mmCIF file of C-alpha atoms in Angstrom:
data_model
loop_
_atom_site.group_PDB
_atom_site.id
_atom_site.type_symbol
_atom_site.label_atom_id
_atom_site.label_comp_id
_atom_site.label_asym_id
_atom_site.label_seq_id
_atom_site.Cartn_x
_atom_site.Cartn_y
_atom_site.Cartn_z
ATOM 1 C CA ALA A 1 20.635 -19.172 -13.673
ATOM 2 C CA ALA A 2 24.033 -17.583 -13.539
ATOM 3 C CA ARG A 3 24.372 -14.376 -11.563
ATOM 4 C CA ILE A 4 25.780 -11.031 -12.680
ATOM 5 C CA VAL A 5 29.061 -11.848 -10.905
ATOM 6 C CA GLU A 6 29.565 -14.766 -13.304
ATOM 7 C CA ALA A 7 28.526 -12.609 -16.254
ATOM 8 C CA CYS A 8 31.183 -10.060 -15.241
ATOM 9 C CA ARG A 9 33.795 -12.813 -15.132
ATOM 10 C CA VAL A 10 32.762 -14.005 -18.604
ATOM 11 C CA ALA A 11 32.886 -10.428 -19.926
ATOM 12 C CA GLN A 12 36.482 -10.192 -18.682
ATOM 13 C CA LEU A 13 37.361 -13.508 -20.332
ATOM 14 C CA LEU A 14 35.799 -12.284 -23.566
ATOM 15 C CA ARG A 15 37.661 -8.968 -23.275
ATOM 16 C CA ASP A 16 40.925 -10.919 -22.951
ATOM 17 C CA LEU A 17 40.095 -13.163 -25.920
ATOM 18 C CA LEU A 18 39.246 -10.124 -28.033
ATOM 19 C CA ALA A 19 42.483 -8.417 -26.941
ATOM 20 C CA GLU A 20 44.452 -11.497 -28.020
ATOM 21 C CA ASP A 21 42.865 -10.976 -31.441
ATOM 22 C CA GLY A 22 43.889 -7.290 -31.390
ATOM 23 C CA LEU A 23 40.426 -5.942 -30.559
ATOM 24 C CA GLU A 24 39.593 -3.401 -27.877
ATOM 25 C CA SER A 25 36.140 -3.667 -26.278
ATOM 26 C CA TYR A 26 33.863 -1.439 -24.229
ATOM 27 C CA PRO A 27 31.327 -2.849 -21.719
ATOM 28 C CA LYS A 28 27.828 -1.712 -20.809
ATOM 29 C CA THR A 29 24.969 -3.160 -18.831
ATOM 30 C CA SER A 30 21.761 -4.141 -20.585
ATOM 31 C CA GLY A 31 19.789 -2.396 -17.857
ATOM 32 C CA LYS A 32 18.363 -5.740 -16.807
ATOM 33 C CA LYS A 33 20.536 -8.790 -16.122
ATOM 34 C CA GLY A 34 22.950 -8.881 -19.036
ATOM 35 C CA LEU A 35 26.109 -7.238 -20.283
ATOM 36 C CA HIS A 36 27.087 -6.142 -23.777
ATOM 37 C CA LEU A 37 30.553 -5.565 -25.217
ATOM 38 C CA TYR A 38 31.018 -3.065 -28.019
ATOM 39 C CA VAL A 39 33.910 -3.645 -30.414
ATOM 40 C CA PRO A 40 34.428 -0.975 -33.078
ATOM 41 C CA ILE A 41 35.528 -2.618 -36.334
ATOM 42 C CA LYS A 42 36.007 -1.668 -39.967
ATOM 43 C CA GLU A 43 33.984 -4.424 -41.612
ATOM 44 C CA SER A 44 30.807 -6.216 -40.676
ATOM 45 C CA GLU A 45 30.450 -9.061 -43.197
ATOM 46 C CA ARG A 46 32.160 -11.556 -40.867
ATOM 47 C CA THR A 47 31.015 -10.153 -37.528
ATOM 48 C CA SER A 48 28.476 -12.874 -36.754
ATOM 49 C CA GLU A 49 30.872 -15.623 -37.847
ATOM 50 C CA TYR A 50 33.677 -14.172 -35.716
ATOM 51 C CA ALA A 51 31.355 -13.715 -32.708
ATOM 52 C CA LYS A 52 30.223 -17.342 -32.951
ATOM 53 C CA GLU A 53 33.818 -18.580 -33.140
ATOM 54 C CA ALA A 54 34.805 -16.424 -30.147
ATOM 55 C CA ALA A 55 31.837 -17.684 -28.072
ATOM 56 C CA GLU A 56 32.631 -21.291 -28.974
ATOM 57 C CA ARG A 57 36.310 -20.802 -28.048
ATOM 58 C CA LEU A 58 35.310 -19.425 -24.655
ATOM 59 C CA ALA A 59 32.766 -22.170 -24.052
ATOM 60 C CA ALA A 60 35.328 -24.856 -24.939
ATOM 61 C CA ASP A 61 37.908 -23.348 -22.579
ATOM 62 C CA HIS A 62 35.452 -22.731 -19.706
ATOM 63 C CA LYS A 63 32.851 -25.533 -19.902
ATOM 64 C CA ASP A 64 31.860 -25.069 -16.249
ATOM 65 C CA LEU A 65 30.998 -21.374 -16.722
ATOM 66 C CA ILE A 66 30.076 -20.610 -20.344
ATOM 67 C CA VAL A 67 27.694 -21.931 -22.979
ATOM 68 C CA SER A 68 27.519 -20.746 -26.588
ATOM 69 C CA LYS A 69 24.363 -22.617 -27.597
ATOM 70 C CA MET A 70 20.956 -21.041 -27.060
ATOM 71 C CA GLU A 71 19.047 -24.049 -25.686
ATOM 72 C CA LYS A 72 17.809 -23.204 -22.197
ATOM 73 C CA ARG A 73 18.493 -26.729 -20.910
ATOM 74 C CA LEU A 74 22.231 -26.159 -21.453
ATOM 75 C CA ARG A 75 22.321 -22.825 -19.618
ATOM 76 C CA LYS A 76 21.589 -23.883 -16.020
ATOM 77 C CA GLY A 77 24.104 -22.086 -13.804
ATOM 78 C CA LYS A 78 26.113 -20.921 -16.827
ATOM 79 C CA VAL A 79 26.523 -17.688 -18.743
ATOM 80 C CA PHE A 80 25.189 -17.743 -22.299
ATOM 81 C CA VAL A 81 27.379 -15.756 -24.699
ATOM 82 C CA ASP A 82 24.797 -14.686 -27.275
ATOM 83 C CA TRP A 83 26.901 -14.364 -30.398
ATOM 84 C CA SER A 84 23.761 -14.301 -32.573
ATOM 85 C CA GLN A 85 23.094 -10.679 -31.562
ATOM 86 C CA ASN A 86 25.885 -9.675 -33.958
ATOM 87 C CA ASN A 87 23.540 -9.478 -36.893
ATOM 88 C CA PRO A 88 22.028 -6.439 -38.628
ATOM 89 C CA ALA A 89 18.560 -8.034 -38.380
ATOM 90 C CA LYS A 90 18.710 -8.166 -34.558
ATOM 91 C CA THR A 91 17.961 -5.402 -32.106
ATOM 92 C CA THR A 92 19.648 -4.658 -28.819
ATOM 93 C CA VAL A 93 19.017 -2.052 -26.180
ATOM 94 C CA ALA A 94 20.867 1.190 -26.814
ATOM 95 C CA PRO A 95 23.159 2.760 -24.201
ATOM 96 C CA TYR A 96 21.363 5.051 -21.751
ATOM 97 C CA SER A 97 17.977 3.434 -22.490
ATOM 98 C CA LEU A 98 15.482 3.330 -19.642
ATOM 99 C CA ARG A 99 14.302 -0.241 -19.071
ATOM 100 C CA ALA A 100 10.734 -0.848 -17.962
ATOM 101 C CA ALA A 101 10.465 -2.858 -14.771
ATOM 102 C CA GLY A 102 8.958 -2.595 -11.322
ATOM 103 C CA SER A 103 12.023 -0.523 -10.492
ATOM 104 C CA PRO A 104 13.218 1.138 -13.728
ATOM 105 C CA SER A 105 16.914 0.899 -14.538
ATOM 106 C CA VAL A 106 19.171 2.274 -17.256
ATOM 107 C CA SER A 107 21.435 0.497 -19.730
ATOM 108 C CA MET A 108 24.769 2.068 -18.794
ATOM 109 C CA PRO A 109 28.347 1.995 -20.026
ATOM 110 C CA VAL A 110 30.630 0.766 -17.251
ATOM 111 C CA THR A 111 34.357 0.542 -16.706
ATOM 112 C CA TRP A 112 36.381 -2.643 -16.684
ATOM 113 C CA ASP A 113 37.328 -1.815 -13.084
ATOM 114 C CA GLU A 114 33.631 -1.852 -12.171
ATOM 115 C CA LEU A 115 33.171 -5.248 -13.819
ATOM 116 C CA GLU A 116 36.262 -6.621 -12.076
ATOM 117 C CA GLY A 117 34.935 -5.389 -8.714
ATOM 118 C CA CYS A 118 31.363 -6.603 -9.258
ATOM 119 C CA GLU A 119 29.963 -8.186 -6.102
ATOM 120 C CA GLY A 120 26.329 -8.423 -7.133
ATOM 121 C CA SER A 121 23.551 -6.961 -9.232
ATOM 122 C CA ALA A 122 23.256 -3.834 -7.077
ATOM 123 C CA SER A 123 26.712 -2.671 -8.136
ATOM 124 C CA LEU A 124 25.712 -2.669 -11.835
ATOM 125 C CA ARG A 125 22.109 -1.515 -11.607
ATOM 126 C CA PHE A 126 21.505 2.183 -12.201
ATOM 127 C CA THR A 127 18.394 4.237 -11.556
ATOM 128 C CA PRO A 128 17.647 7.162 -13.872
ATOM 129 C CA ASP A 129 19.043 9.620 -11.284
ATOM 130 C CA GLU A 130 22.201 7.513 -10.839
ATOM 131 C CA ALA A 131 22.622 7.377 -14.618
ATOM 132 C CA LEU A 132 22.584 11.164 -14.823
ATOM 133 C CA GLU A 133 25.045 11.425 -11.915
ATOM 134 C CA ARG A 134 27.391 8.927 -13.623
ATOM 135 C CA VAL A 135 27.423 10.881 -16.877
ATOM 136 C CA GLU A 136 28.050 14.066 -14.918
ATOM 137 C CA GLU A 137 30.963 12.418 -13.087
ATOM 138 C CA HIS A 138 32.506 10.206 -15.803
ATOM 139 C CA GLY A 139 31.245 11.712 -19.053
ATOM 140 C CA ASP A 140 30.199 9.295 -21.770
ATOM 141 C CA LEU A 141 32.246 6.128 -21.278
ATOM 142 C CA LEU A 142 31.398 5.113 -24.853
ATOM 143 C CA GLU A 143 32.671 8.383 -26.331
ATOM 144 C CA PRO A 144 35.901 6.670 -27.475
ATOM 145 C CA LEU A 145 33.757 4.675 -29.917
ATOM 146 C CA VAL A 146 32.643 7.758 -31.846
ATOM 147 C CA GLY A 147 34.316 7.665 -35.226
ATOM 148 C CA LYS A 148 36.572 4.768 -34.169
ATOM 149 C CA HIS A 149 36.358 1.941 -36.655
ATOM 150 C CA ASP A 150 40.017 1.173 -37.217
ATOM 151 C CA GLN A 151 40.099 -2.364 -35.823
ATOM 152 C CA SER A 152 39.929 -5.390 -38.104
ATOM 153 C CA LEU A 153 38.700 -8.875 -37.347
ATOM 154 C CA PRO A 154 41.492 -11.452 -37.430
#
């Protein structure tokens, strides 16, 4: 399976693709081994379609690193961009959620600098105490999303 370092690289590639389409994005950890990007937009009717197209564009441009199809056999050593999560019928872990595991961790907003400097899972894994310290130090990194829905899909 791909490591978090590769997932961080893919998140940056996706950020750049979104920016080319005029969309600003905000990253967060899943609290386990994944990353999520939030993109505030006006409409949602085409979100899943756009997300699929974006994932397929990335996968076509980076065949050695990215896969946009869900089949596990295709994912070995690659990062799966799960475009299907962009659907009102799906659920995803909310920011600041505590994730159950042998060592509990928190789904946390992170900065692009942190993703660019990612050297391993330890740098993006946050205990409940670390989560509280981060909010104390940085505030809510997703606060810019509140009320911001002025971007349009291309």
